[in-house]
CSV table of C-alpha atoms in Angstrom, one decimal:
chain,number,residue,atom,x,y,z
I,12,MET,CA,71.9,140.8,4.4
I,13,SER,CA,72.0,137.8,2.1
I,14,PRO,CA,69.3,135.1,2.2
I,15,PRO,CA,70.1,131.8,3.7
I,16,LEU,CA,71.9,129.3,1.5
I,17,HIS,CA,69.6,126.4,2.6
I,18,VAL,CA,65.9,127.0,3.3
I,19,PRO,CA,64.4,123.8,5.0
I,20,ALA,CA,61.5,122.1,3.3
I,21,PRO,CA,58.3,122.4,4.9
I,22,LEU,CA,57.1,119.6,7.1
I,23,PRO,CA,54.3,117.3,5.6
I,24,THR,CA,50.8,118.0,6.6
I,25,ASP,CA,49.3,114.6,5.7
I,26,VAL,CA,50.8,111.1,5.9
I,27,SER,CA,49.7,107.6,5.1
I,28,ILE,CA,51.0,104.8,7.5
I,29,ILE,CA,51.2,101.4,6.1
I,30,THR,CA,50.7,99.3,9.1
I,31,THR,CA,50.9,95.8,7.6
I,32,TYR,CA,51.0,94.0,4.4
I,33,ARG,CA,49.0,91.2,5.9
I,34,CYS,CA,45.4,91.1,4.5
I,35,CYS,CA,42.3,88.9,4.8
I,36,MET,CA,41.3,89.6,1.3
I,37,LYS,CA,42.7,88.3,-1.9
I,38,CYS,CA,42.0,91.1,-4.3
I,39,LYS,CA,42.6,90.8,-8.1
I,40,MET,CA,43.9,94.3,-8.4
I,41,CYS,CA,46.3,94.0,-5.5
I,42,ASN,CA,48.9,91.3,-4.7
I,43,ILE,CA,49.8,92.5,-1.2
I,44,TRP,CA,48.2,89.5,0.4
I,45,ARG,CA,50.7,87.3,-1.5
I,46,TYR,CA,53.6,89.0,0.5
I,47,PRO,CA,52.4,89.5,4.0
I,48,THR,CA,54.8,91.2,6.5
I,49,GLU,CA,56.2,89.4,9.4
I,50,ILE,CA,54.5,90.7,12.6
I,51,LYS,CA,57.8,91.5,14.3
I,52,ARG,CA,58.8,93.7,11.5
I,53,GLU,CA,55.7,95.8,11.3
I,54,ILE,CA,55.7,99.4,12.4
I,55,GLN,CA,55.1,99.8,16.2
I,56,ALA,CA,53.0,102.6,17.9
I,57,GLN,CA,55.9,104.0,19.7
I,58,GLU,CA,57.8,104.6,16.5
I,59,LEU,CA,55.3,107.0,15.2
I,60,GLU,CA,56.0,109.4,18.1
I,61,ILE,CA,58.6,111.0,15.9
I,62,LEU,CA,56.0,112.4,13.4
I,63,PRO,CA,55.5,116.0,13.6
I,64,GLN,CA,52.1,117.6,14.2
I,65,LEU,CA,50.0,116.9,11.1
I,66,LYS,CA,46.6,117.8,9.7
I,67,PHE,CA,45.7,114.2,8.6
I,68,VAL,CA,46.8,110.6,9.0
I,69,ASN,CA,45.7,107.8,6.8
I,70,VAL,CA,46.1,104.4,8.4
I,71,THR,CA,46.3,101.7,5.8
I,72,GLY,CA,47.8,98.3,4.7
I,73,GLY,CA,47.1,95.3,3.8
I,74,GLU,CA,44.2,95.4,6.3
I,75,PRO,CA,44.9,97.4,9.4
I,76,PHE,CA,42.3,95.5,11.5
I,77,VAL,CA,44.5,92.4,11.6
I,78,ARG,CA,46.8,94.3,13.9
I,79,ARG,CA,46.0,93.4,17.5
I,80,ASP,CA,47.6,96.8,18.5
I,81,LEU,CA,45.7,98.9,16.1
I,82,ALA,CA,44.2,100.9,19.0
I,83,GLU,CA,47.7,101.9,20.3
I,84,ILE,CA,48.6,103.2,16.8
I,85,VAL,CA,45.4,105.2,16.4
I,86,GLU,CA,45.9,106.7,19.8
I,87,VAL,CA,49.4,108.0,18.7
I,88,CYS,CA,48.0,109.2,15.5
I,89,PHE,CA,45.4,111.3,17.2
I,90,ARG,CA,48.1,112.8,19.3
I,91,LYS,CA,49.8,113.8,16.1
I,92,ALA,CA,46.7,114.8,14.0
I,93,PRO,CA,43.1,116.0,14.5
I,94,ARG,CA,41.8,113.6,11.7
I,95,VAL,CA,42.7,110.1,11.4
I,96,VAL,CA,41.2,107.8,8.7
I,97,ILE,CA,41.5,104.0,8.4
I,98,SER,CA,41.2,102.4,5.1
I,99,THR,CA,39.9,99.0,5.4
I,100,ALA,CA,38.1,96.1,3.7
I,101,GLY,CA,35.4,96.4,6.4
I,102,TYR,CA,35.4,92.6,6.9
I,103,GLN,CA,36.0,92.5,10.6
I,104,VAL,CA,32.8,94.2,11.5
I,105,ASP,CA,32.9,93.8,15.3
I,106,GLU,CA,36.7,94.9,15.5
I,107,ILE,CA,35.9,98.1,13.5
I,108,HIS,CA,32.9,98.8,15.6
I,109,ALA,CA,34.9,98.3,18.9
I,110,LEU,CA,37.7,100.7,17.6
I,111,ALA,CA,35.1,103.3,16.8
I,112,GLU,CA,33.5,103.1,20.3
I,113,LYS,CA,36.9,103.9,21.7
I,114,PHE,CA,37.5,106.6,19.0
I,115,PRO,CA,34.3,108.0,18.0
I,116,GLN,CA,36.0,110.7,15.9
I,117,ILE,CA,37.8,108.1,13.8
I,118,GLY,CA,37.2,108.2,10.0
I,119,ILE,CA,36.5,104.9,8.2
I,120,ARG,CA,36.8,104.3,4.4
I,121,VAL,CA,35.6,100.8,3.6
I,122,SER,CA,36.7,99.5,0.2
I,123,ILE,CA,33.8,98.4,-1.8
I,124,GLU,CA,34.8,97.6,-5.4
I,125,GLY,CA,31.3,97.1,-6.9
I,126,LEU,CA,27.9,95.7,-6.1
I,127,SER,CA,27.8,92.4,-4.3
I,128,THR,CA,28.8,90.0,-7.0
I,129,VAL,CA,31.5,92.1,-8.5
I,130,ASN,CA,32.8,93.2,-5.2
I,131,ASP,CA,33.2,89.8,-3.8
I,132,TYR,CA,34.9,88.6,-7.0
I,133,LEU,CA,37.3,91.4,-7.2
I,134,ARG,CA,38.0,91.1,-3.5
I,135,GLY,CA,38.4,87.4,-3.6
I,136,ARG,CA,36.2,86.6,-0.6
I,137,ASP,CA,32.6,85.8,-0.2
I,138,SER,CA,30.3,88.2,1.6
I,139,GLY,CA,32.9,91.1,1.5
I,140,PHE,CA,30.1,93.5,0.1
I,141,ASP,CA,27.6,92.6,2.9
I,142,ARG,CA,30.1,92.9,5.7
I,143,GLY,CA,31.5,96.2,4.3
I,144,LEU,CA,27.8,97.6,4.2
I,145,LYS,CA,27.2,96.2,7.6
I,146,THR,CA,30.2,97.9,8.9
I,147,LEU,CA,29.3,101.4,7.4
I,148,LEU,CA,25.6,101.1,8.5
I,149,GLY,CA,26.7,100.1,12.1
I,150,LEU,CA,29.2,103.0,12.2
I,151,ARG,CA,26.4,105.3,11.1
I,152,ARG,CA,24.1,104.0,14.0
I,153,MET,CA,26.9,104.7,16.4
I,154,GLY,CA,27.0,108.2,15.3
I,155,VAL,CA,30.4,108.1,13.6
I,156,LYS,CA,30.4,110.8,11.0
I,157,ASP,CA,33.7,110.5,9.0
I,158,ILE,CA,32.6,107.3,7.0
I,159,GLY,CA,32.4,106.4,3.4
I,160,PHE,CA,33.3,104.1,0.4
I,161,GLY,CA,36.7,103.8,-1.0
I,162,ILE,CA,36.7,102.6,-4.6
I,163,THR,CA,39.4,101.5,-7.0
I,164,VAL,CA,37.8,102.0,-10.5
I,165,SER,CA,38.8,99.5,-13.2
I,166,ASN,CA,37.3,98.1,-16.3
I,167,ASN,CA,36.2,95.2,-14.1
I,168,ASN,CA,33.9,97.4,-12.0
I,169,SER,CA,33.0,100.6,-13.9
I,170,ALA,CA,29.6,99.5,-14.7
I,171,ASP,CA,28.6,99.5,-11.0
I,172,MET,CA,29.9,103.0,-10.3
I,173,LEU,CA,26.5,104.9,-10.8
I,174,GLU,CA,24.6,102.5,-8.4
I,175,LEU,CA,27.5,102.7,-5.7
I,176,TYR,CA,27.6,106.5,-6.1
I,177,GLU,CA,23.8,106.6,-5.6
I,178,LEU,CA,24.0,104.3,-2.6
I,179,SER,CA,26.7,106.3,-0.9
I,180,ARG,CA,24.8,109.5,-1.6
I,181,ASN,CA,21.5,108.1,-0.2
I,182,LEU,CA,23.4,107.0,2.9
I,183,LYS,CA,25.1,110.4,3.1
I,184,MET,CA,28.6,108.9,3.0
I,185,GLU,CA,31.7,109.8,1.1
I,186,PHE,CA,32.2,108.2,-2.2
I,187,ALA,CA,36.1,108.3,-2.9
I,188,THR,CA,37.5,106.7,-6.0
I,189,ALA,CA,41.0,105.8,-7.3
I,190,GLY,CA,42.0,104.5,-10.6
I,191,ASP,CA,43.6,101.2,-10.9
I,192,LEU,CA,46.9,102.3,-12.5
I,193,TYR,CA,47.6,98.9,-14.3
I,194,THR,CA,44.1,98.8,-15.7
I,195,VAL,CA,44.1,102.4,-16.9
I,196,ARG,CA,47.6,102.0,-18.4
I,197,ALA,CA,46.6,98.8,-20.2
I,198,ALA,CA,43.6,100.5,-21.7
I,199,TYR,CA,46.0,103.0,-23.5
I,200,VAL,CA,48.8,100.6,-24.6
């Protein structure tokens, strides 16, 4: 018997869902805040029902916590995957804690780009570091386990990486990094 001519590609196991291009931060390494989406054109929770069963969903943006319907999106995501992680600036402390009360198994990664002064400069907003840390510490007190720092490493913040790593390790939180493509590329041009 001959093999089939077309073998379907396997379905994805992980997805990232960009919920919005609206953002409350004005990051130097990202210009998404300059081009916010219109609310009526953003993906809706019911549109996510077409997703297959997955292992992991990352909910991202812009800033997902500007969405008033984020809990509905997270609810659908948990029907599709056992692990859901939201990438956030951590600025909306109360909203993040409220969502974690409703979904205690949620994962939260707060973007912290350096120690206080560097973070707030790169994120374009005062008190971003303090609010991000307050968010993470509050989640820890609530018993949320899947929490950590998400950092875009660049020439502008690399001097703070060791201290941030030590802080995350002492707090027993994940320390996830990504490179700033433009900065890395510019360093080799």
